[in-house]
Every structure is written in structure tokens, then in C-alpha cells.
CSV table of C-alpha atoms in Angstrom, one decimal:
chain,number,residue,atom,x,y,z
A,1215,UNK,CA,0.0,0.0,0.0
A,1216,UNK,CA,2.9,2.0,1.1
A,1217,UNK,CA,4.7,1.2,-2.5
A,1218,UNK,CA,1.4,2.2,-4.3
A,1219,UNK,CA,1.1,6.2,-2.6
A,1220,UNK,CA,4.6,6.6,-3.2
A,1221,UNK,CA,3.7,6.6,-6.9
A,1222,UNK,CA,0.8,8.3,-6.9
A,1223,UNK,CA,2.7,11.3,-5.4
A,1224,UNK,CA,4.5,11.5,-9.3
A,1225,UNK,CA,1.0,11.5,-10.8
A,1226,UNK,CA,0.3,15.7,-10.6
A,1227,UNK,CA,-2.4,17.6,-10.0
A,1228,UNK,CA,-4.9,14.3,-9.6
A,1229,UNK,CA,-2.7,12.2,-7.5
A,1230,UNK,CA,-5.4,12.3,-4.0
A,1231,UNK,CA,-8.4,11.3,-6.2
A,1232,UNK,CA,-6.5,8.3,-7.5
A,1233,UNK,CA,-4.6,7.4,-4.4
A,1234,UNK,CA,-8.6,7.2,-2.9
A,1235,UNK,CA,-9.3,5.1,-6.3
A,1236,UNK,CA,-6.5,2.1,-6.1
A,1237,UNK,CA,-7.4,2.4,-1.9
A,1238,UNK,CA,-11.0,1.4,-2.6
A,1239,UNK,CA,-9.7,-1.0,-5.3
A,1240,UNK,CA,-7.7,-3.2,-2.8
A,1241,UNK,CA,-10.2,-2.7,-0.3
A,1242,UNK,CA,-13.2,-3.1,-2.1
A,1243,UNK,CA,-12.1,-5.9,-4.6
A,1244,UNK,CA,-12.3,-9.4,-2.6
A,1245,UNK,CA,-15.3,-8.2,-1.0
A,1246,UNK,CA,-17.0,-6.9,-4.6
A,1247,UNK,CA,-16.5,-10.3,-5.7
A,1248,UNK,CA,-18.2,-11.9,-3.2
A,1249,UNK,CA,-21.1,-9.8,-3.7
A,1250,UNK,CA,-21.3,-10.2,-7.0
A,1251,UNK,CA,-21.3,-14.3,-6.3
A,1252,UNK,CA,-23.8,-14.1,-3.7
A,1253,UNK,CA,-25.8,-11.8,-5.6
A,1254,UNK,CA,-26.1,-14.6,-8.8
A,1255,UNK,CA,-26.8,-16.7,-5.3
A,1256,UNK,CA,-25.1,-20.2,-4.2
A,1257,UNK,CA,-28.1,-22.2,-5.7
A,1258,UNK,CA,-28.0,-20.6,-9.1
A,1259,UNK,CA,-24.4,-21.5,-9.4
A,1260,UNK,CA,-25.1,-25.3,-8.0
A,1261,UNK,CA,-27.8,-25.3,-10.6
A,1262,UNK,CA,-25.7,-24.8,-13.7
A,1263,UNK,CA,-23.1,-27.3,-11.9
A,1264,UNK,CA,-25.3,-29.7,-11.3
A,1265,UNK,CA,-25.0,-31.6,-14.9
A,1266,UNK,CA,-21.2,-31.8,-14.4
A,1267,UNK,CA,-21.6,-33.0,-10.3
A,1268,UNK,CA,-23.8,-35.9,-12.0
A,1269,UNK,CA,-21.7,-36.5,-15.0
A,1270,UNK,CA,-18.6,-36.8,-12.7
A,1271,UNK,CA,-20.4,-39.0,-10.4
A,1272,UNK,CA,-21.4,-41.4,-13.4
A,1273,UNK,CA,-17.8,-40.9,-14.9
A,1274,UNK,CA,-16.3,-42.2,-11.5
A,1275,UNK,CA,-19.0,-45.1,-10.9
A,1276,UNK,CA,-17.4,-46.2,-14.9
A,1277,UNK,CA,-13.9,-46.0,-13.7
A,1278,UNK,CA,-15.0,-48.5,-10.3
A,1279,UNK,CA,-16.8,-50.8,-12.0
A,1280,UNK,CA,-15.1,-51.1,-16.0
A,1281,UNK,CA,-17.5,-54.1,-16.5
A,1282,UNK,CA,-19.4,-55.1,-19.0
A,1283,UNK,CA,-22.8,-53.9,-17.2
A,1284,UNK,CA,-21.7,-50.2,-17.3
A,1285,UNK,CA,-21.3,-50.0,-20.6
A,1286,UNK,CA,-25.0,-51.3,-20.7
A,1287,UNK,CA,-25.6,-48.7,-18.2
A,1288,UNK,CA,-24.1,-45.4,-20.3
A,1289,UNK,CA,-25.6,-46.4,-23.3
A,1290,UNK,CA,-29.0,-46.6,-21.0
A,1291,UNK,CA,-28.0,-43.2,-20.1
A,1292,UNK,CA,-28.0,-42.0,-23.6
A,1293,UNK,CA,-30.9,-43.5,-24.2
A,1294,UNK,CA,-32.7,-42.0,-21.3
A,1295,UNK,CA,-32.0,-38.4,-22.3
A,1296,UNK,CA,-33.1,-38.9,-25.7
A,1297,UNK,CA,-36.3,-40.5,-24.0
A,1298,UNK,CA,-37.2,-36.7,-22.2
A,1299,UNK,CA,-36.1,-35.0,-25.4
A,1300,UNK,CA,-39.2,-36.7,-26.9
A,1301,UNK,CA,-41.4,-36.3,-24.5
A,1302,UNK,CA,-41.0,-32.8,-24.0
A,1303,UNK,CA,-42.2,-32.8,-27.6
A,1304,UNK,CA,-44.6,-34.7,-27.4
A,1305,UNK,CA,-46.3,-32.8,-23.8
A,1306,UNK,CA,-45.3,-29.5,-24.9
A,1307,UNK,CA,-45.9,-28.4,-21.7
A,1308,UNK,CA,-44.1,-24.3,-21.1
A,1309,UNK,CA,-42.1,-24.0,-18.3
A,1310,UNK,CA,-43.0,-21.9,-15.3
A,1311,UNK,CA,-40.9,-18.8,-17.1
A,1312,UNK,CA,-40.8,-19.3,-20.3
A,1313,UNK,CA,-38.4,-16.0,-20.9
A,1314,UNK,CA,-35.9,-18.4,-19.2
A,1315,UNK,CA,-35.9,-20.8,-21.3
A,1316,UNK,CA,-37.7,-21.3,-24.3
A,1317,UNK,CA,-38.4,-25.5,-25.0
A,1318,UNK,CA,-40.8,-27.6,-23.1
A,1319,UNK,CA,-40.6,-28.4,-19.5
A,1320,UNK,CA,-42.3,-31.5,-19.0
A,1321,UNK,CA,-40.6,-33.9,-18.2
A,1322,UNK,CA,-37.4,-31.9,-16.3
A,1323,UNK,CA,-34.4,-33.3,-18.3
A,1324,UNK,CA,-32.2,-32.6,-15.3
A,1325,UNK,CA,-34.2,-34.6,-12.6
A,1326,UNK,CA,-34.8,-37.3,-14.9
A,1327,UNK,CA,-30.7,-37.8,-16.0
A,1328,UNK,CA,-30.1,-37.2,-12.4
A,1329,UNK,CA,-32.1,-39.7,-11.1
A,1330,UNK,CA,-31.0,-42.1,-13.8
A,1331,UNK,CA,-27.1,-41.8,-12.1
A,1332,UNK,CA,-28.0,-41.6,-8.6
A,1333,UNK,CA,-30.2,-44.9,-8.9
A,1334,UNK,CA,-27.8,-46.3,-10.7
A,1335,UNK,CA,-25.2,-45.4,-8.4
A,1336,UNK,CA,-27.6,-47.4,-5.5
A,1337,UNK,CA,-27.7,-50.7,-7.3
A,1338,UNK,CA,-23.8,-50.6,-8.1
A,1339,UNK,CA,-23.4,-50.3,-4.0
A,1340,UNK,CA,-26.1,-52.6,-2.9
A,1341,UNK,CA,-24.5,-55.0,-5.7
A,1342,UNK,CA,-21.0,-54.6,-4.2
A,1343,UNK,CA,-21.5,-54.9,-0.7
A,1344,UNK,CA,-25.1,-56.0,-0.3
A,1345,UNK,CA,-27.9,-54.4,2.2
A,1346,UNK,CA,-26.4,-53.3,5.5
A,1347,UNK,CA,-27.0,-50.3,7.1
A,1348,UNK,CA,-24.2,-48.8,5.4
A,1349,UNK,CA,-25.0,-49.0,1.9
A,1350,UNK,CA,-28.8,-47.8,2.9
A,1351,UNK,CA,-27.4,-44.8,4.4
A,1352,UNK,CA,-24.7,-43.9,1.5
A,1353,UNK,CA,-28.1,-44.6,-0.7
A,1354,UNK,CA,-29.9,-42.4,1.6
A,1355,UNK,CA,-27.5,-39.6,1.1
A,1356,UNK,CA,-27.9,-40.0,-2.9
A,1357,UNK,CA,-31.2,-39.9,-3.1
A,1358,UNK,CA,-30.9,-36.6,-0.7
A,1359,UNK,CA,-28.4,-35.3,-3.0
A,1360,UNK,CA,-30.4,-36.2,-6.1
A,1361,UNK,CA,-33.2,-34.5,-4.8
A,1362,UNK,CA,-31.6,-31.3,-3.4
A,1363,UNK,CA,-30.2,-31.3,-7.2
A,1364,UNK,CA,-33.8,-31.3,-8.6
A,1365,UNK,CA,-35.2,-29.4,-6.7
A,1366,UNK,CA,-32.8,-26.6,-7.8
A,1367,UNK,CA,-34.6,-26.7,-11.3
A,1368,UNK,CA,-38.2,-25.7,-9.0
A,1369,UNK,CA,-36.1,-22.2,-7.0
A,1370,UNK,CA,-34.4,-21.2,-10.1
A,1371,UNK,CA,-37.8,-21.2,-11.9
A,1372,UNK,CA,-36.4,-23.9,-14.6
A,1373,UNK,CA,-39.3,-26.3,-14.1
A,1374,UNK,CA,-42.1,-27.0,-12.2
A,1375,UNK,CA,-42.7,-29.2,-9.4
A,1376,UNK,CA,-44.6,-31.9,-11.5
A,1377,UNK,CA,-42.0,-31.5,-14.4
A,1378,UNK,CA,-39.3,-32.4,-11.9
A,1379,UNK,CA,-41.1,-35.0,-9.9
A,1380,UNK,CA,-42.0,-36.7,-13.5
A,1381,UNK,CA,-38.4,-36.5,-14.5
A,1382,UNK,CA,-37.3,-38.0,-11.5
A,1383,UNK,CA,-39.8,-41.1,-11.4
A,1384,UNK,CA,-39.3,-41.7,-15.4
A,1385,UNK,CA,-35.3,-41.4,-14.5
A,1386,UNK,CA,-35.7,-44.3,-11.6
A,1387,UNK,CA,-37.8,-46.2,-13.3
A,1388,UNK,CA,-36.0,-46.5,-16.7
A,1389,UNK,CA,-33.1,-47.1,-14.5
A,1390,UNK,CA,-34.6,-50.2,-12.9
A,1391,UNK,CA,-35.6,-51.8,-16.3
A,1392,UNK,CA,-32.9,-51.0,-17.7
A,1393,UNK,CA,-30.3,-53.2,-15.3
A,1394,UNK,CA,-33.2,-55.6,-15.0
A,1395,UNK,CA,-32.9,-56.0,-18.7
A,1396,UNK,CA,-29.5,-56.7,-18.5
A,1397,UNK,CA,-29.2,-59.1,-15.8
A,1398,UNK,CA,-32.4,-61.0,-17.1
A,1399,UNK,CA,-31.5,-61.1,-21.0
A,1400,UNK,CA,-28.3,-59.4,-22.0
A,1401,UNK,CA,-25.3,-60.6,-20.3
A,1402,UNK,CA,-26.5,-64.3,-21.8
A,1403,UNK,CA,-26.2,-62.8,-25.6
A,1404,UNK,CA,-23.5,-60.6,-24.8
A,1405,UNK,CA,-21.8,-63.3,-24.1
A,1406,UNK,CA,-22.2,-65.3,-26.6
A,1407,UNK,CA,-23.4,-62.8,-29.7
A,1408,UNK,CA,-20.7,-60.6,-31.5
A,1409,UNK,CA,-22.9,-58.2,-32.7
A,1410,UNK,CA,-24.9,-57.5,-29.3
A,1411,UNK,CA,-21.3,-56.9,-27.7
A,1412,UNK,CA,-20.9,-54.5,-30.6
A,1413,UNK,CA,-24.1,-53.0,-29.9
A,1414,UNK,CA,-23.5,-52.3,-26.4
A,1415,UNK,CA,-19.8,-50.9,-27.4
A,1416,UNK,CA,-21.3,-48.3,-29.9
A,1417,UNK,CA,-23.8,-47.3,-27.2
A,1418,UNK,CA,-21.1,-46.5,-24.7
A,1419,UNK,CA,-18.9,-44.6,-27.2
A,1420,UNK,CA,-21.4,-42.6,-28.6
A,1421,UNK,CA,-22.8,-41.7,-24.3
A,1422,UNK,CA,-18.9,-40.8,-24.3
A,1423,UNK,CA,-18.4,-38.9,-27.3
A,1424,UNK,CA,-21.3,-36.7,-26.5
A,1425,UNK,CA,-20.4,-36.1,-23.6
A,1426,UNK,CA,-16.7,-35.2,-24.4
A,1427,UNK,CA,-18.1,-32.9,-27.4
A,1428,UNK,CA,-20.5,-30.5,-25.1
A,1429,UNK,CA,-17.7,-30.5,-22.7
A,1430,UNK,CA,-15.2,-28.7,-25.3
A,1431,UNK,CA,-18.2,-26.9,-27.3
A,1432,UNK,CA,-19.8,-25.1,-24.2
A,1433,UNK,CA,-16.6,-25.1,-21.7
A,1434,UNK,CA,-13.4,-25.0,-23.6
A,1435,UNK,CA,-14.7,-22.9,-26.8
A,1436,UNK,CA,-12.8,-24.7,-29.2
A,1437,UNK,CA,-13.5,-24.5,-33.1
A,1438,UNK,CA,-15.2,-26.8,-35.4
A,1439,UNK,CA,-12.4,-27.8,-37.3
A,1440,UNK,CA,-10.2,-28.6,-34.4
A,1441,UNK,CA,-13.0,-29.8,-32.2
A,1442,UNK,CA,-14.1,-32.3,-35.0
A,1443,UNK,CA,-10.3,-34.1,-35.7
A,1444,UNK,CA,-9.8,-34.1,-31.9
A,1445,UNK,CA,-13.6,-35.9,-31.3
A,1446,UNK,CA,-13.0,-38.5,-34.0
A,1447,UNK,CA,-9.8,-39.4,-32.5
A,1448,UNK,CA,-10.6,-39.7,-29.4
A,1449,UNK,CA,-13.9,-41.5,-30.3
A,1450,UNK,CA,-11.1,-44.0,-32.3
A,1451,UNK,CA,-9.4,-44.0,-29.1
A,1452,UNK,CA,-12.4,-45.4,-26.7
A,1453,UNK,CA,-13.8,-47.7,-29.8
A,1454,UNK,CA,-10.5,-49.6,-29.6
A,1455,UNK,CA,-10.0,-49.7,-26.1
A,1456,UNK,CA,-13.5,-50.5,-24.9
A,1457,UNK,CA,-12.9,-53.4,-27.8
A,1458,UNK,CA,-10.3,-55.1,-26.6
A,1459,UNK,CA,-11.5,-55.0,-23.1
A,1460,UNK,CA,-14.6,-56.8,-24.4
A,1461,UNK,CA,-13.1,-59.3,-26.4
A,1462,UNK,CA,-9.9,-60.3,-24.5
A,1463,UNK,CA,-11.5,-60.5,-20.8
A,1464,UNK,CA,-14.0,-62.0,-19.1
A,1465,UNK,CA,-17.7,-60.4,-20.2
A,1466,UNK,CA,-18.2,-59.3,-16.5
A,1467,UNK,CA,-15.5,-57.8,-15.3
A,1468,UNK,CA,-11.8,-55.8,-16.9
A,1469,UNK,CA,-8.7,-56.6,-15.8
């Protein structure tokens, strides 16, 4: 502070009015920004997190379990998220603010892809370690944070209640079916059919090129050009790999 009057002195005539400026500056600046967080509020900013929270929490549950099943399970999250894009067509219900956003609410996309991991998330646990009052409480807290994360959509004015209660119980139940499916008729011909493990391998890449592609188009900015070469290799990259894990390992579980 010292250092900073000492050169203001050189400045002439103005040198008290900017002095007063760069001391407001210092003072002001840590406390502006915080103000200007709080003022777009904590839940706003959770809200526009909450897709990456879920995507990271789906991304680690892939990384625990690189089986065959979760490659069932991403391409039944792909699926799923197409499945609300046609139903908000086909409802055409408006949001509760429709200056916020202009396509149909019903059901809430969020609640229903959020529900989709967390459930998923619960089955992988209870799968793992069985029923004990652990893994009900760890599925206790991911249904609470689940929730919390939908109910976001309601405060911020995204979506209704119903829109985010549908979401939620098409999200859970798809979820259900979906590793039903799998456990009752899938693993059998993935096992033994080429072209159902092929199936299930183009699902997963495509969940993971998507994802990977609105990750550099809405967060990293990148250009067409360079985002398209960079997407087809690494889509290459996770066809090959996800490949030879299916082909030279067991058909439920990586080495």
C-alpha cells in the first residue's frame, strides 16, 4: 500500500483522487467479488453445476466398476436423455418462465438424468456390498443429493414441481428396467453374440463422445475444425480400447 502512494505522489495535480481510487480498489475488490457471487446466489451457481456434479459422479462409478454392465448402463443413459427430449415434444408443456428458457418443461431433463445416475449409483453399491445399514445410508445420502439437485430446477424457476417429480420417477424407473434387462437377457447374448457386444460398445462410445463434445463446445470454446479431428480421434481411441476389453477378458468384469 505504502509502495502504491509513493507513486501516486508523481502523478500531478490528480494524484489524492487516484490514491482514494486504487485504496478502494484493494479494499473493495475481494469483497465486490463476493457480492457479486452471492448476488447470482449459491443455488444458481449449483444449478448450472449440477450436470457436471452428476456427469462426474457417473464418470467415477465407470472407472469402479469397468464391466461389462456399465457399458449397458451409459448407453441406457444415452438412451434415457433422448427419451425426455421426446417427451418434452410430445407434452409440450411451457415452463414456469418461459423468458428463461424457451423448449418444453415436462418432463425436467435434469431430474430425470439425475435420477438415472443416482439410482444407478444405489444398485452398483447394494451389488457390491449388499444391504447393510451402510450402503442404505450412502443410498440415503444419494437420493438426498439427487433430490436437493432437482429441486434446484423448481427455486431457479427452470421447471415445475410436477416436471421435476415426472423426471425424477421416469429417471428411476428407466433405471430399474434398464439393469433388470441386463441381468435377465443381456449378459447371456452378450456373451455369446458378436454383434450385441458390438451393440453395447457403440452405445457406450457414442454416451462418451457426447459427452466429451458438449464438454469442449460449451466449456473449452474450441473450433469446429479442431473440435471435430480431436472428437474423432478420441472416439477412435475409446472404440479400440472398450474393444479389446470386451473381447480379451471375461464379459463381467476388466482386468
Amino acid at each position: 500500500m505504502a509502495e502504491l502512494i509513493k507513486v501516486s505522489d508523481f502523478n500531478g495535480g490528480d494524484s489524492d483522487e487516484g490514491i482514494r481510487v486504487r485504496k478502494e480498489a484493494l479494499v473493495n475488490g475481494p469483497s465486490k467479488f463476493l457480492r457479486e457471487f452471492m448476488a447470482d446466489g449459491l443455488e444458481a451457481t449449483l444449478n448450472r453445476m449440477s450436470k457436471w456434479l452428476v456427469a462426474a459422479l457417473f464418470g467415477g462409478i465407470i472407472l469402479w466398476r469397468h464391466d461389462s454392465e456399465v457399458l449397458w448402463a451409459s448407453m441406457g443413459c444415452l438412451l434415457n436423455c433422448i427419451l425426455s427430449i421426446v417427451l418434452k415434444w410430445i407434452l409440450n408443456q411451457e415452463r414456469p418462465v418461459s423468458t428463461l428458457r424457451s423448449d418444453p418443461g415436462m418432463p425436467s431433463s435434469h431430474a430425470q438424468s439425475i435420477f438415472f445416475t443416482v439410482m444407478f449409483t444405489n444398485l452398483s453399491i447394494m451389488e457390491w456390498l449388499g444391504t447393510n445399514i451402510f450402503t442404505v445410508t450412502i443410498s440415503g445420502l444419494a437420493l438426498a443429493f439427487g433430490s436437493y439437485l432437482s429441486w434446484l430446477r423448481v427455486s431457479q424457476r427452470f421447471h415445475t414441481v410436477s416436471q421435476v417429480v415426472v423426471g425424477a420417477a421416469l429417471g428411476s424407473i428407466f433405471c430399474i428396467l434398464w439393469s433388470w434387462s441386463w441381468n435377465a437377457y443381456v449378459l447371456k447374448a452378450f456373451i455369446s453374440i458378436l454383434w450385441v457386444r458390438i451393440v453395447v460398445v457403440l452405445g457406450a462410445a457414442g454416451f462418451a463422445w457426447i459427452f466429451l463434445y458438449m464438454w469442449f463446445v460449451f466449456r473449452l470454446g474450441m473450433r469446429r475444425n479442431s473440435l471435430d479431428k480431436l472428437m474423432k480421434a478420441k472416439l477412435h481411441s475409446i472404440l479400440v480400447k472398450i474393444w479389446r476389453k470386451c473381447t480379451l477378458s471375461s464379459p463381467n468384469r476388466w482386468t
